[in-house]
mmCIF file of C-alpha atoms and ligand atoms in Angstrom:
data_model
loop_
_atom_site.group_PDB
_atom_site.id
_atom_site.type_symbol
_atom_site.label_atom_id
_atom_site.label_comp_id
_atom_site.label_asym_id
_atom_site.label_seq_id
_atom_site.Cartn_x
_atom_site.Cartn_y
_atom_site.Cartn_z
ATOM 1 C CA UNK Y 10 -0.466 0.097 0.287
ATOM 2 C CA UNK Y 11 1.123 3.473 -1.168
ATOM 3 C CA UNK Y 12 -0.200 6.669 0.224
ATOM 4 C CA UNK Y 13 0.383 9.952 -2.128
ATOM 5 C CA UNK Y 14 -1.153 13.308 -2.268
ATOM 6 C CA UNK Y 15 -2.186 14.783 -5.483
ATOM 7 C CA UNK Y 16 -2.947 12.032 -7.328
ATOM 8 C CA UNK Y 17 -6.523 10.236 -7.246
ATOM 9 C CA UNK Y 18 -6.351 7.804 -4.188
ATOM 10 C CA UNK Y 19 -7.560 4.063 -5.145
ATOM 11 C CA UNK Y 20 -8.472 1.267 -2.767
ATOM 12 C CA UNK Y 21 -4.952 0.212 -2.644
ATOM 13 C CA UNK Y 22 -3.251 3.810 -2.673
ATOM 14 C CA UNK Y 23 -5.157 5.834 0.000
ATOM 15 C CA UNK Y 24 -5.101 9.281 0.156
ATOM 16 C CA UNK Y 25 -3.934 11.197 3.798
ATOM 17 C CA UNK Y 26 -7.358 13.587 4.535
ATOM 18 C CA UNK Y 27 -8.204 15.626 7.672
ATOM 19 C CA UNK Y 28 -9.460 12.426 9.454
ATOM 20 C CA UNK Y 29 -7.317 9.669 7.965
ATOM 21 C CA UNK Y 30 -6.732 7.764 4.665
ATOM 22 C CA UNK Y 31 -9.462 7.735 2.105
ATOM 23 C CA UNK Y 32 -9.847 5.035 -0.276
ATOM 24 C CA UNK Y 33 -12.127 5.644 -3.687
ATOM 25 C CA UNK Y 34 -13.077 2.606 -6.075
ATOM 26 C CA UNK Y 35 -16.167 2.441 -8.814
ATOM 27 C CA UNK Y 36 -18.114 -0.690 -8.908
ATOM 28 C CA UNK Y 37 -17.698 -2.219 -12.556
ATOM 29 C CA UNK Y 38 -21.226 -2.647 -14.403
ATOM 30 C CA UNK Y 39 -23.809 -4.253 -12.885
ATOM 31 C CA UNK Y 40 -21.923 -5.210 -9.887
ATOM 32 C CA UNK Y 41 -23.251 -3.265 -6.886
ATOM 33 C CA UNK Y 42 -26.093 -5.355 -5.626
ATOM 34 C CA UNK Y 43 -28.139 -4.271 -2.237
ATOM 35 C CA UNK Y 44 -25.972 -7.389 -0.604
ATOM 36 C CA UNK Y 45 -22.600 -5.640 -1.606
ATOM 37 C CA UNK Y 46 -23.715 -2.349 -0.846
ATOM 38 C CA UNK Y 47 -24.841 -3.435 2.525
ATOM 39 C CA UNK Y 48 -21.227 -4.945 3.259
ATOM 40 C CA UNK Y 49 -19.524 -2.114 2.121
ATOM 41 C CA UNK Y 50 -21.304 0.196 4.810
ATOM 42 C CA UNK Y 51 -20.648 -2.235 7.209
ATOM 43 C CA UNK Y 52 -17.181 -2.546 6.622
ATOM 44 C CA UNK Y 53 -16.747 1.322 6.623
ATOM 45 C CA UNK Y 54 -17.861 1.378 10.019
ATOM 46 C CA UNK Y 55 -15.561 -1.715 11.166
ATOM 47 C CA UNK Y 56 -12.470 -0.072 9.498
ATOM 48 C CA UNK Y 57 -13.184 3.177 9.028
ATOM 49 C CA UNK Y 58 -14.281 6.242 10.853
ATOM 50 C CA UNK Y 59 -17.987 5.219 9.583
ATOM 51 C CA UNK Y 60 -18.190 7.847 7.182
ATOM 52 C CA UNK Y 61 -19.222 7.031 3.326
ATOM 53 C CA UNK Y 62 -19.711 9.015 0.308
ATOM 54 C CA UNK Y 63 -20.725 9.394 -3.386
ATOM 55 C CA UNK Y 64 -18.680 12.096 -5.001
ATOM 56 C CA UNK Y 65 -19.645 13.966 -7.613
ATOM 57 C CA UNK Y 66 -18.398 11.393 -10.580
ATOM 58 C CA UNK Y 67 -20.627 9.059 -8.661
ATOM 59 C CA UNK Y 68 -17.754 6.782 -6.993
ATOM 60 C CA UNK Y 69 -17.774 5.571 -3.406
ATOM 61 C CA UNK Y 70 -15.142 6.996 -1.296
ATOM 62 C CA UNK Y 71 -14.458 5.535 2.435
ATOM 63 C CA UNK Y 72 -13.352 7.736 4.780
ATOM 64 C CA UNK Y 73 -11.531 7.626 8.326
ATOM 65 C CA UNK Y 74 -9.054 4.744 7.612
ATOM 66 C CA UNK Y 75 -5.815 4.146 9.292
ATOM 67 C CA UNK Y 76 -2.651 2.756 7.925
ATOM 68 C CA UNK Y 77 -3.369 -0.576 9.595
ATOM 69 C CA UNK Y 78 -6.904 -0.800 8.537
ATOM 70 C CA UNK Y 79 -6.980 0.415 5.209
ATOM 71 C CA UNK Y 80 -5.486 -2.927 3.832
ATOM 72 C CA UNK Y 81 -8.243 -4.753 5.740
ATOM 73 C CA UNK Y 82 -10.796 -2.653 4.035
ATOM 74 C CA UNK Y 83 -9.365 -3.095 1.107
ATOM 75 C CA UNK Y 84 -9.324 -7.450 1.210
ATOM 76 C CA UNK Y 85 -12.632 -6.976 2.097
ATOM 77 C CA UNK Y 86 -14.062 -4.866 -0.965
ATOM 78 C CA UNK Y 87 -11.974 -7.202 -3.189
ATOM 79 C CA UNK Y 88 -14.106 -10.110 -1.662
ATOM 80 C CA UNK Y 89 -17.145 -8.400 -2.767
ATOM 81 C CA UNK Y 90 -16.106 -8.814 -6.488
ATOM 82 C CA UNK Y 91 -17.435 -5.332 -7.288
ATOM 83 C CA UNK Y 92 -15.571 -5.865 -11.043
ATOM 84 C CA UNK Y 93 -13.077 -2.987 -9.934
ATOM 85 C CA UNK Y 94 -10.977 -2.292 -13.237
ATOM 86 C CA UNK Y 95 -7.416 -1.612 -13.072
ATOM 87 C CA UNK Y 96 -6.802 1.403 -15.660
ATOM 88 C CA UNK Y 97 -8.043 3.956 -17.501
ATOM 89 C CA UNK Y 98 -12.056 3.229 -17.684
ATOM 90 C CA UNK Y 99 -14.082 5.694 -19.416
ATOM 91 C CA UNK Y 100 -16.899 6.848 -17.122
ATOM 92 C CA UNK Y 101 -20.610 6.392 -18.575
ATOM 93 C CA UNK Y 102 -24.038 7.871 -17.224
ATOM 94 C CA UNK Y 103 -25.180 6.004 -14.018
ATOM 95 C CA UNK Y 104 -28.465 4.516 -16.543
ATOM 96 C CA UNK Y 105 -26.227 3.767 -18.900
ATOM 97 C CA UNK Y 106 -27.623 0.846 -21.178
ATOM 98 C CA UNK Y 107 -30.812 0.963 -19.177
ATOM 99 C CA UNK Y 108 -32.691 4.461 -19.629
ATOM 100 C CA UNK Y 109 -35.874 5.025 -21.659
ATOM 101 C CA UNK Y 110 -34.782 8.053 -22.800
ATOM 102 C CA UNK Y 111 -31.178 7.630 -23.618
ATOM 103 C CA UNK Y 112 -30.410 8.299 -27.097
ATOM 104 C CA UNK Y 113 -27.531 5.621 -27.600
ATOM 105 C CA UNK Y 114 -26.388 3.121 -25.489
ATOM 106 C CA UNK Y 115 -22.560 3.805 -24.325
ATOM 107 C CA UNK Y 116 -21.175 1.006 -22.633
ATOM 108 C CA UNK Y 117 -20.216 -0.780 -25.982
ATOM 109 C CA UNK Y 118 -18.157 2.671 -26.862
ATOM 110 C CA UNK Y 119 -16.610 2.506 -23.290
ATOM 111 C CA UNK Y 120 -15.759 -0.962 -23.418
ATOM 112 C CA UNK Y 121 -13.993 -0.500 -26.836
ATOM 113 C CA UNK Y 122 -12.027 2.739 -25.843
ATOM 114 C CA UNK Y 123 -10.917 1.159 -22.845
ATOM 115 C CA UNK Y 124 -9.710 -2.390 -24.648
ATOM 116 C CA UNK Y 125 -7.942 -0.041 -27.302
ATOM 117 C CA UNK Y 126 -6.616 2.510 -24.809
ATOM 118 C CA UNK Y 127 -4.966 -1.190 -23.087
ATOM 119 C CA UNK Y 128 -4.364 -2.687 -26.447
ATOM 120 C CA UNK Y 129 -2.193 0.130 -27.050
ATOM 121 C CA UNK Y 130 -0.027 0.168 -24.281
ATOM 122 C CA UNK Y 131 -1.695 3.851 -22.752
ATOM 123 C CA UNK Y 132 -3.514 2.023 -19.872
ATOM 124 C CA UNK Y 133 -0.814 3.012 -17.435
ATOM 125 C CA UNK Y 134 1.253 5.592 -19.439
ATOM 126 C CA UNK Y 135 -1.065 8.466 -18.527
ATOM 127 C CA UNK Y 136 -1.392 10.827 -16.049
ATOM 128 C CA UNK Y 137 -3.510 9.455 -13.189
ATOM 129 C CA UNK Y 138 -6.405 11.839 -13.655
ATOM 130 C CA UNK Y 139 -6.776 11.660 -17.031
ATOM 131 C CA UNK Y 140 -10.489 10.848 -17.469
ATOM 132 C CA UNK Y 141 -12.779 10.199 -20.690
ATOM 133 C CA UNK Y 142 -16.732 10.249 -20.479
ATOM 134 C CA UNK Y 143 -19.405 8.706 -22.611
ATOM 135 C CA UNK Y 144 -22.435 9.922 -22.660
ATOM 136 C CA UNK Y 145 -25.448 8.243 -24.084
ATOM 137 C CA UNK Y 146 -27.422 11.255 -23.116
ATOM 138 C CA UNK Y 147 -30.993 11.124 -20.795
ATOM 139 C CA UNK Y 148 -31.845 12.750 -17.877
ATOM 140 C CA UNK Y 149 -28.847 11.315 -16.249
ATOM 141 C CA UNK Y 150 -26.591 12.861 -18.801
ATOM 142 C CA UNK Y 151 -23.056 13.725 -18.058
ATOM 143 C CA UNK Y 152 -22.589 17.275 -19.919
ATOM 144 C CA UNK Y 153 -21.841 19.197 -16.434
ATOM 145 C CA UNK Y 154 -19.014 16.685 -15.895
ATOM 146 C CA UNK Y 155 -15.465 18.090 -16.639
ATOM 147 C CA UNK Y 156 -13.262 15.424 -18.647
ATOM 148 C CA UNK Y 157 -10.318 15.394 -20.505
ATOM 149 C CA UNK Y 158 -12.365 13.539 -23.159
ATOM 150 C CA UNK Y 159 -16.086 13.848 -23.906
ATOM 151 C CA UNK Y 160 -17.743 11.837 -25.971
ATOM 152 C CA UNK Y 161 -21.585 12.308 -26.518
ATOM 153 C CA UNK Y 162 -24.669 10.437 -28.320
ATOM 154 C CA UNK Y 163 -25.685 12.949 -31.407
ATOM 155 C CA UNK Y 164 -27.927 9.971 -32.537
ATOM 156 C CA UNK Y 165 -28.173 6.304 -31.991
ATOM 157 C CA UNK Y 166 -25.086 6.100 -34.165
ATOM 158 C CA UNK Y 167 -23.376 9.085 -34.386
ATOM 159 C CA UNK Y 168 -21.467 10.765 -31.783
ATOM 160 C CA UNK Y 169 -19.174 14.029 -30.877
ATOM 161 C CA UNK Y 170 -15.793 14.018 -29.204
ATOM 162 C CA UNK Y 171 -14.170 17.170 -27.726
ATOM 163 C CA UNK Y 172 -11.414 18.067 -25.166
ATOM 164 C CA UNK Y 173 -11.235 19.803 -21.745
ATOM 165 C CA UNK Y 174 -13.692 20.853 -19.237
ATOM 166 C CA UNK Y 175 -17.841 20.008 -19.494
ATOM 167 C CA UNK Y 176 -19.947 20.181 -22.197
ATOM 168 C CA UNK Y 177 -20.152 24.002 -22.027
ATOM 169 C CA UNK Y 178 -16.201 24.513 -21.891
ATOM 170 C CA UNK Y 179 -15.039 21.789 -23.676
ATOM 171 C CA UNK Y 180 -13.462 22.168 -27.164
ATOM 172 C CA UNK Y 181 -15.783 20.278 -29.579
ATOM 173 C CA UNK Y 182 -13.483 18.657 -32.425
ATOM 174 C CA UNK Y 183 -16.232 16.949 -34.627
ATOM 175 C CA UNK Y 184 -18.327 14.024 -35.050
ATOM 176 C CA UNK Y 185 -18.425 10.545 -36.553
ATOM 177 C CA UNK Y 186 -19.531 6.785 -35.856
ATOM 178 C CA UNK Y 187 -18.573 5.108 -32.998
ATOM 179 C CA UNK Y 188 -15.116 3.480 -34.774
ATOM 180 C CA UNK Y 189 -14.068 7.349 -35.688
ATOM 181 C CA UNK Y 190 -14.976 8.112 -32.753
ATOM 182 C CA UNK Y 191 -12.731 5.967 -30.641
ATOM 183 C CA UNK Y 192 -10.004 6.022 -32.881
ATOM 184 C CA UNK Y 193 -9.706 9.849 -32.228
ATOM 185 C CA UNK Y 194 -10.084 9.067 -28.745
ATOM 186 C CA UNK Y 195 -6.968 6.598 -28.849
ATOM 187 C CA UNK Y 196 -5.353 9.297 -30.446
ATOM 188 C CA UNK Y 197 -5.814 11.796 -28.072
ATOM 189 C CA UNK Y 198 -4.535 9.426 -25.208
ATOM 190 C CA UNK Y 199 -1.639 8.655 -27.526
ATOM 191 C CA UNK Y 200 -0.447 12.129 -27.843
ATOM 192 C CA UNK Y 201 -0.926 12.601 -24.199
ATOM 193 C CA UNK Y 202 1.031 9.337 -22.899
ATOM 194 C CA UNK Y 203 3.940 10.149 -25.407
ATOM 195 C CA UNK Y 204 4.648 13.320 -23.692
ATOM 196 C CA UNK Y 205 4.946 11.882 -20.215
ATOM 197 C CA UNK Y 206 2.785 11.238 -17.321
ATOM 198 C CA UNK Y 207 1.725 14.376 -16.299
ATOM 199 C CA UNK Y 208 0.306 15.974 -19.686
ATOM 200 C CA UNK Y 209 -3.390 16.856 -20.045
ATOM 201 C CA UNK Y 210 -5.145 17.939 -23.065
ATOM 202 C CA UNK Y 211 -4.588 21.431 -21.932
ATOM 203 C CA UNK Y 212 -1.352 20.958 -22.955
ATOM 204 C CA UNK Y 213 -1.706 19.742 -25.968
ATOM 205 C CA UNK Y 214 -1.161 21.935 -29.048
ATOM 206 C CA UNK Y 215 -3.854 23.675 -30.849
ATOM 207 C CA UNK Y 216 -2.476 22.822 -34.217
ATOM 208 C CA UNK Y 217 -2.193 18.712 -33.513
ATOM 209 C CA UNK Y 218 -6.174 19.132 -32.672
ATOM 210 C CA UNK Y 219 -6.985 20.873 -35.786
ATOM 211 C CA UNK Y 220 -5.438 17.784 -37.604
ATOM 212 C CA UNK Y 221 -7.618 15.442 -35.424
ATOM 213 C CA UNK Y 222 -10.856 17.960 -36.381
ATOM 214 C CA UNK Y 223 -10.141 17.641 -39.820
ATOM 215 C CA UNK Y 224 -10.767 14.243 -39.817
ATOM 216 C CA UNK Y 225 -14.546 14.347 -38.509
ATOM 217 C CA UNK Y 226 -17.470 15.711 -39.722
ATOM 218 C CA UNK Y 227 -18.246 19.312 -38.417
ATOM 219 C CA UNK Y 228 -20.754 19.250 -34.929
ATOM 220 C CA UNK Y 229 -23.382 21.437 -34.372
ATOM 221 C CA UNK Y 230 -23.603 23.800 -31.837
ATOM 222 C CA UNK Y 231 -24.686 21.996 -28.540
ATOM 223 C CA UNK Y 232 -28.258 22.966 -26.711
ATOM 224 C CA UNK Y 233 -27.598 24.304 -23.374
ATOM 225 C CA UNK Y 234 -28.163 21.373 -20.677
ATOM 226 C CA UNK Y 235 -29.882 21.373 -17.365
ATOM 227 C CA UNK Y 236 -28.604 20.006 -13.860
ATOM 228 C CA UNK Y 237 -29.517 16.380 -13.601
ATOM 229 C CA UNK Y 238 -30.568 15.450 -10.103
ATOM 230 C CA UNK Y 239 -30.645 11.631 -9.212
ATOM 231 C CA UNK Y 240 -33.444 11.974 -7.117
ATOM 232 C CA UNK Y 241 -36.691 10.676 -8.464
ATOM 233 C CA UNK Y 242 -38.251 8.083 -10.656
ATOM 234 C CA UNK Y 243 -36.310 6.835 -14.097
ATOM 235 C CA UNK Y 244 -38.346 5.200 -16.724
ATOM 236 C CA UNK Y 245 -36.200 2.130 -18.342
ATOM 237 C CA UNK Y 246 -36.046 0.385 -21.221
ATOM 238 C CA UNK Y 247 -37.269 -2.585 -20.182
ATOM 239 C CA UNK Y 248 -40.677 -1.176 -19.075
ATOM 240 C CA UNK Y 249 -39.618 -0.838 -15.324
ATOM 241 C CA UNK Y 250 -38.593 2.246 -13.595
ATOM 242 C CA UNK Y 251 -35.361 3.272 -11.593
ATOM 243 C CA UNK Y 252 -35.835 4.546 -8.171
ATOM 244 C CA UNK Y 253 -33.389 7.359 -7.201
ATOM 245 C CA UNK Y 254 -32.249 8.927 -4.031
ATOM 246 C CA UNK Y 255 -29.365 11.047 -3.179
ATOM 247 C CA UNK Y 256 -26.826 11.270 -0.107
ATOM 248 C CA UNK Y 257 -26.980 14.604 1.843
ATOM 249 C CA UNK Y 258 -24.070 16.692 0.754
ATOM 250 C CA UNK Y 259 -23.167 12.863 -0.672
ATOM 251 C CA UNK Y 260 -21.998 11.240 2.608
ATOM 252 C CA UNK Y 261 -23.879 9.457 5.190
ATOM 253 C CA UNK Y 262 -22.789 6.751 7.936
ATOM 254 C CA UNK Y 263 -21.939 3.274 6.655
ATOM 255 C CA UNK Y 264 -24.930 1.600 8.787
ATOM 256 C CA UNK Y 265 -27.486 4.119 7.454
ATOM 257 C CA UNK Y 266 -25.759 2.884 3.972
ATOM 258 C CA UNK Y 267 -26.337 -0.960 4.922
ATOM 259 C CA UNK Y 268 -30.036 -0.018 6.590
ATOM 260 C CA UNK Y 269 -30.952 1.439 3.153
ATOM 261 C CA UNK Y 270 -29.393 -1.669 1.300
ATOM 262 C CA UNK Y 271 -31.565 -3.487 3.544
ATOM 263 C CA UNK Y 272 -34.768 -2.150 2.541
ATOM 264 C CA UNK Y 273 -33.359 -2.624 -0.997
ATOM 265 C CA UNK Y 274 -32.687 -6.244 -0.725
ATOM 266 C CA UNK Y 275 -35.104 -7.400 -3.181
ATOM 267 C CA UNK Y 276 -33.750 -4.881 -6.139
ATOM 268 C CA UNK Y 277 -31.604 -6.749 -8.449
ATOM 269 C CA UNK Y 278 -29.004 -3.877 -8.628
ATOM 270 C CA UNK Y 279 -28.135 -0.608 -7.144
ATOM 271 C CA UNK Y 280 -25.736 2.296 -9.146
ATOM 272 C CA UNK Y 281 -24.339 5.246 -7.997
ATOM 273 C CA UNK Y 282 -24.613 8.917 -9.351
ATOM 274 C CA UNK Y 283 -22.957 11.932 -9.655
ATOM 275 C CA UNK Y 284 -24.686 14.334 -6.849
ATOM 276 C CA UNK Y 285 -24.173 11.396 -4.559
ATOM 277 C CA UNK Y 286 -27.210 9.795 -6.150
ATOM 278 C CA UNK Y 287 -28.430 5.810 -5.381
ATOM 279 C CA UNK Y 288 -30.316 4.268 -8.254
ATOM 280 C CA UNK Y 289 -32.167 1.209 -7.171
ATOM 281 C CA UNK Y 290 -33.147 -0.645 -10.245
ATOM 282 C CA UNK Y 291 -35.379 -4.284 -10.183
ATOM 283 C CA UNK Y 292 -37.155 -3.416 -6.981
ATOM 284 C CA UNK Y 293 -40.608 -4.570 -6.858
ATOM 285 C CA UNK Y 294 -43.048 -1.580 -7.527
ATOM 286 C CA UNK Y 295 -45.034 -2.369 -4.634
ATOM 287 C CA UNK Y 296 -41.479 -2.025 -2.211
ATOM 288 C CA UNK Y 297 -40.896 1.384 -3.572
ATOM 289 C CA UNK Y 298 -43.035 3.513 -0.993
ATOM 290 C CA UNK Y 299 -41.526 1.193 1.935
ATOM 291 C CA UNK Y 300 -37.817 2.236 0.568
ATOM 292 C CA UNK Y 301 -38.890 5.604 0.146
ATOM 293 C CA UNK Y 302 -40.007 5.847 3.890
ATOM 294 C CA UNK Y 303 -36.863 4.284 4.981
ATOM 295 C CA UNK Y 304 -34.713 6.777 2.888
ATOM 296 C CA UNK Y 305 -36.941 9.488 4.686
ATOM 297 C CA UNK Y 306 -36.304 8.203 8.237
ATOM 298 C CA UNK Y 307 -32.524 8.039 7.460
ATOM 299 C CA UNK Y 308 -32.367 11.483 6.001
ATOM 300 C CA UNK Y 309 -31.481 10.471 2.901
ATOM 301 C CA UNK Y 310 -33.080 12.589 -0.116
ATOM 302 C CA UNK Y 311 -35.726 11.168 -1.215
ATOM 303 C CA UNK Y 312 -37.935 14.029 -2.646
ATOM 304 C CA UNK Y 313 -36.720 15.940 -6.092
ATOM 305 C CA UNK Y 314 -37.858 19.443 -4.513
ATOM 306 C CA UNK Y 315 -35.457 19.360 -1.182
ATOM 307 C CA UNK Y 316 -33.400 22.061 -0.992
ATOM 308 C CA UNK Y 317 -30.267 20.423 -0.221
ATOM 309 C CA UNK Y 318 -30.252 19.108 -3.672
ATOM 310 C CA UNK Y 319 -29.310 23.162 -4.583
ATOM 311 C CA UNK Y 320 -26.132 22.996 -2.214
ATOM 312 C CA UNK Y 321 -22.802 21.495 -3.234
ATOM 313 C CA UNK Y 322 -20.211 21.475 -0.450
ATOM 314 C CA UNK Y 323 -16.700 20.646 -0.528
ATOM 315 C CA UNK Y 324 -15.210 18.038 2.066
ATOM 316 C CA UNK Y 325 -14.955 20.800 5.048
ATOM 317 C CA UNK Y 326 -13.598 20.094 8.108
ATOM 318 C CA UNK Y 327 -13.127 17.989 9.559
ATOM 319 C CA UNK Y 328 -12.636 15.719 6.819
ATOM 320 C CA UNK Y 329 -10.229 18.076 4.858
ATOM 321 C CA UNK Y 330 -7.214 19.277 6.675
ATOM 322 C CA UNK Y 331 -6.774 22.871 5.017
ATOM 323 C CA UNK Y 332 -10.678 23.659 5.850
ATOM 324 C CA UNK Y 333 -11.614 27.018 7.262
ATOM 325 C CA UNK Y 334 -15.291 25.594 7.946
ATOM 326 C CA UNK Y 335 -17.308 22.829 8.255
ATOM 327 C CA UNK Y 336 -19.059 23.170 4.695
ATOM 328 C CA UNK Y 337 -21.504 20.467 5.414
ATOM 329 C CA UNK Y 338 -22.836 22.120 8.883
ATOM 330 C CA UNK Y 339 -23.388 25.321 6.855
ATOM 331 C CA UNK Y 340 -25.133 23.307 4.283
ATOM 332 C CA UNK Y 341 -27.617 21.783 6.762
ATOM 333 C CA UNK Y 342 -28.207 25.046 8.282
ATOM 334 C CA UNK Y 343 -28.793 26.671 4.673
ATOM 335 C CA UNK Y 344 -31.537 23.807 3.440
ATOM 336 C CA UNK Y 345 -33.110 24.512 6.502
ATOM 337 C CA UNK Y 346 -33.376 28.353 6.733
ATOM 338 C CA UNK Y 347 -36.304 28.893 3.499
ATOM 339 C CA UNK Y 348 -33.848 30.919 1.723
ATOM 340 C CA UNK Y 349 -33.340 28.590 -1.348
ATOM 341 C CA UNK Y 350 -36.061 28.076 -3.802
ATOM 342 C CA UNK Y 351 -34.252 25.954 -6.165
ATOM 343 C CA UNK Y 352 -33.725 28.884 -8.106
ATOM 344 C CA UNK Y 353 -29.770 28.808 -7.485
ATOM 345 C CA UNK Y 354 -27.339 26.662 -6.542
ATOM 346 C CA UNK Y 355 -24.845 27.407 -3.834
ATOM 347 C CA UNK Y 356 -21.516 25.831 -3.658
ATOM 348 C CA UNK Y 357 -19.403 25.786 -0.058
ATOM 349 C CA UNK Y 358 -16.130 25.948 -0.636
ATOM 350 C CA UNK Y 359 -13.857 25.870 2.827
ATOM 351 C CA UNK Y 360 -10.842 27.532 1.195
ATOM 352 C CA UNK Y 361 -9.645 29.022 -1.911
ATOM 353 C CA UNK Y 362 -9.180 25.544 -3.630
ATOM 354 C CA UNK Y 363 -12.937 25.665 -4.447
ATOM 355 C CA UNK Y 364 -13.319 21.797 -4.834
ATOM 356 C CA UNK Y 365 -16.061 20.035 -5.937
ATOM 357 C CA UNK Y 366 -17.370 23.334 -8.492
ATOM 358 C CA UNK Y 367 -20.523 22.756 -9.623
ATOM 359 C CA UNK Y 368 -21.386 23.781 -13.316
ATOM 360 C CA UNK Y 369 -23.683 26.791 -14.014
ATOM 361 C CA UNK Y 370 -24.614 30.022 -11.985
ATOM 362 C CA UNK Y 371 -24.146 29.700 -8.546
ATOM 363 C CA UNK Y 372 -22.866 31.497 -5.572
ATOM 364 C CA UNK Y 373 -20.009 30.485 -3.872
ATOM 365 C CA UNK Y 374 -19.187 30.825 -0.188
ATOM 366 C CA UNK Y 375 -15.225 30.819 0.047
ATOM 367 C CA UNK Y 376 -13.221 30.250 3.099
ATOM 368 C CA UNK Y 377 -10.713 32.713 3.786
ATOM 369 C CA UNK Y 378 -7.874 33.451 6.838
ATOM 370 C CA UNK Y 379 -9.376 36.526 7.550
ATOM 371 C CA UNK Y 380 -13.144 36.016 6.816
ATOM 372 C CA UNK Y 381 -15.336 34.414 4.328
ATOM 373 C CA UNK Y 382 -16.115 35.920 0.886
ATOM 374 C CA UNK Y 383 -18.971 35.438 -1.765
ATOM 375 C CA UNK Y 384 -18.253 34.823 -5.198
ATOM 376 C CA UNK Y 385 -21.668 34.857 -7.784
ATOM 377 C CA UNK Y 386 -21.396 33.006 -11.165
ATOM 378 C CA UNK Y 387 -24.324 34.345 -13.391
ATOM 379 C CA UNK Y 388 -26.530 34.645 -10.288
ATOM 380 C CA UNK Y 389 -28.070 37.319 -7.983
ATOM 381 C CA UNK Y 390 -28.484 36.286 -4.597
ATOM 382 C CA UNK Y 391 -30.718 38.146 -2.133
ATOM 383 C CA UNK Y 392 -29.117 40.015 0.092
ATOM 384 C CA UNK Y 393 -30.379 37.977 3.094
ATOM 385 C CA UNK Y 394 -28.992 35.005 1.398
ATOM 386 C CA UNK Y 395 -25.529 36.525 1.179
ATOM 387 C CA UNK Y 396 -25.743 37.996 4.968
ATOM 388 C CA UNK Y 397 -26.688 34.241 6.087
ATOM 389 C CA UNK Y 398 -24.254 32.363 4.473
ATOM 390 C CA UNK Y 399 -21.555 35.159 5.329
ATOM 391 C CA UNK Y 400 -22.390 34.707 9.171
ATOM 392 C CA UNK Y 401 -22.780 30.912 9.450
ATOM 393 C CA UNK Y 402 -19.104 30.679 7.591
ATOM 394 C CA UNK Y 403 -17.861 32.693 10.278
ATOM 395 C CA UNK Y 404 -20.147 30.758 12.769
ATOM 396 C CA UNK Y 405 -18.398 27.415 11.776
ATOM 397 C CA UNK Y 406 -15.307 28.739 11.078
ATOM 398 C CA UNK Y 407 -12.563 26.264 11.877
ATOM 399 C CA UNK Y 408 -8.469 26.032 12.388
ATOM 400 C CA UNK Y 409 -6.636 24.512 9.409
ATOM 401 C CA UNK Y 410 -4.213 22.116 10.166
ATOM 402 C CA UNK Y 411 -2.186 22.378 7.044
ATOM 403 C CA UNK Y 412 -2.417 25.030 3.914
ATOM 404 C CA UNK Y 413 -4.126 22.656 1.138
ATOM 405 C CA UNK Y 414 -4.965 19.217 0.437
HETATM 406 S S1 SF4 S 508 -11.879 23.158 -1.350
HETATM 407 FE FE1 SF4 S 508 -10.213 23.273 0.428
HETATM 408 S S2 SF4 S 508 -11.335 22.436 2.484
HETATM 409 FE FE2 SF4 S 508 -12.709 22.101 0.607
HETATM 410 S S3 SF4 S 508 -12.174 20.210 -0.061
HETATM 411 FE FE3 SF4 S 508 -11.038 21.336 -1.380
HETATM 412 S S4 SF4 S 508 -8.921 21.584 -0.170
HETATM 413 FE FE4 SF4 S 508 -10.485 20.854 1.383
#
């Protein structure tokens, strides 16, 4: 086991944080059953500080591990046979291959890109944070997720490909069929790998990108995208429905996650979604009301109008040693303040690193040494909201234990 800072934590390479070691992992397609989710929650209680998170990219994190307990948690997770993949994996939407409103199934293209990357020896030659998203569209699209390479379905057989940022900020190179798009992705990954393990797409020269664009058909301007919420009922292709919930601020106790999984034990599968989402598939319809009731009792988000969905909080204190306030405590106060009506997103960043920054219009409360500041991005908050945020940030102020993560 190695411990690193500055790279993505994995099951075998935990990251040191303010509350101990943290591991992150993503179950493979179809592998996260209620029984396995229950076991993950129990293992987090046994080996960590009990906190489990679903990240803004829909991955699982277990917090509060020690040098002794992290390998034990790792062994338990490996035993669960979650299909954890090694090397570059293209990220797909939570309901990939299943959503009734999906434009195209991204799973075959994701498999092709991962396989080609492995065949070309690229898997371990890339910077650890290099990411590829392949978005089939639908209600739970990936438009606001940033990636080095973004691929989005235009139709059942056509895909657009771009680099850097989310859908609004990416440089779109053009469109092609699945094979053309996969080849272009591999060329870009090859360019990154050839330039060294720290290379990211923003370092690629414009003439290289112009050459790639010349081999693709032009792509039309992109329509504006909405902010997808994982909470609600989502129709699936097979006629059934997925029931969506979210963890408040992406975090829950392992024992609560285990209790949720127990209530969903007759479901066939659980999928993780950006925004702390838990999607339950294959649950007998008559059990959905009881599962919603359990989720509410556990204080999970079960209602699409829950104001907590408008708040994005960074890890904050005590989880992050750089934090200048307890971001989740500010979030809880804000959610019950009556000051949010769903028209505005609030980002709570307990230091100037601005982790977990969401796309689109928002107001951000930023922890600073000499008092919190507010930044507005295409949003005009009411005076009362501004005053409340400033006051709550100071009320939940903490002393950082190091300058940054
Ligand atoms: S924004 Fe700052 S305090 Fe919050 S998680 Fe990032 S480094 Fe930690």
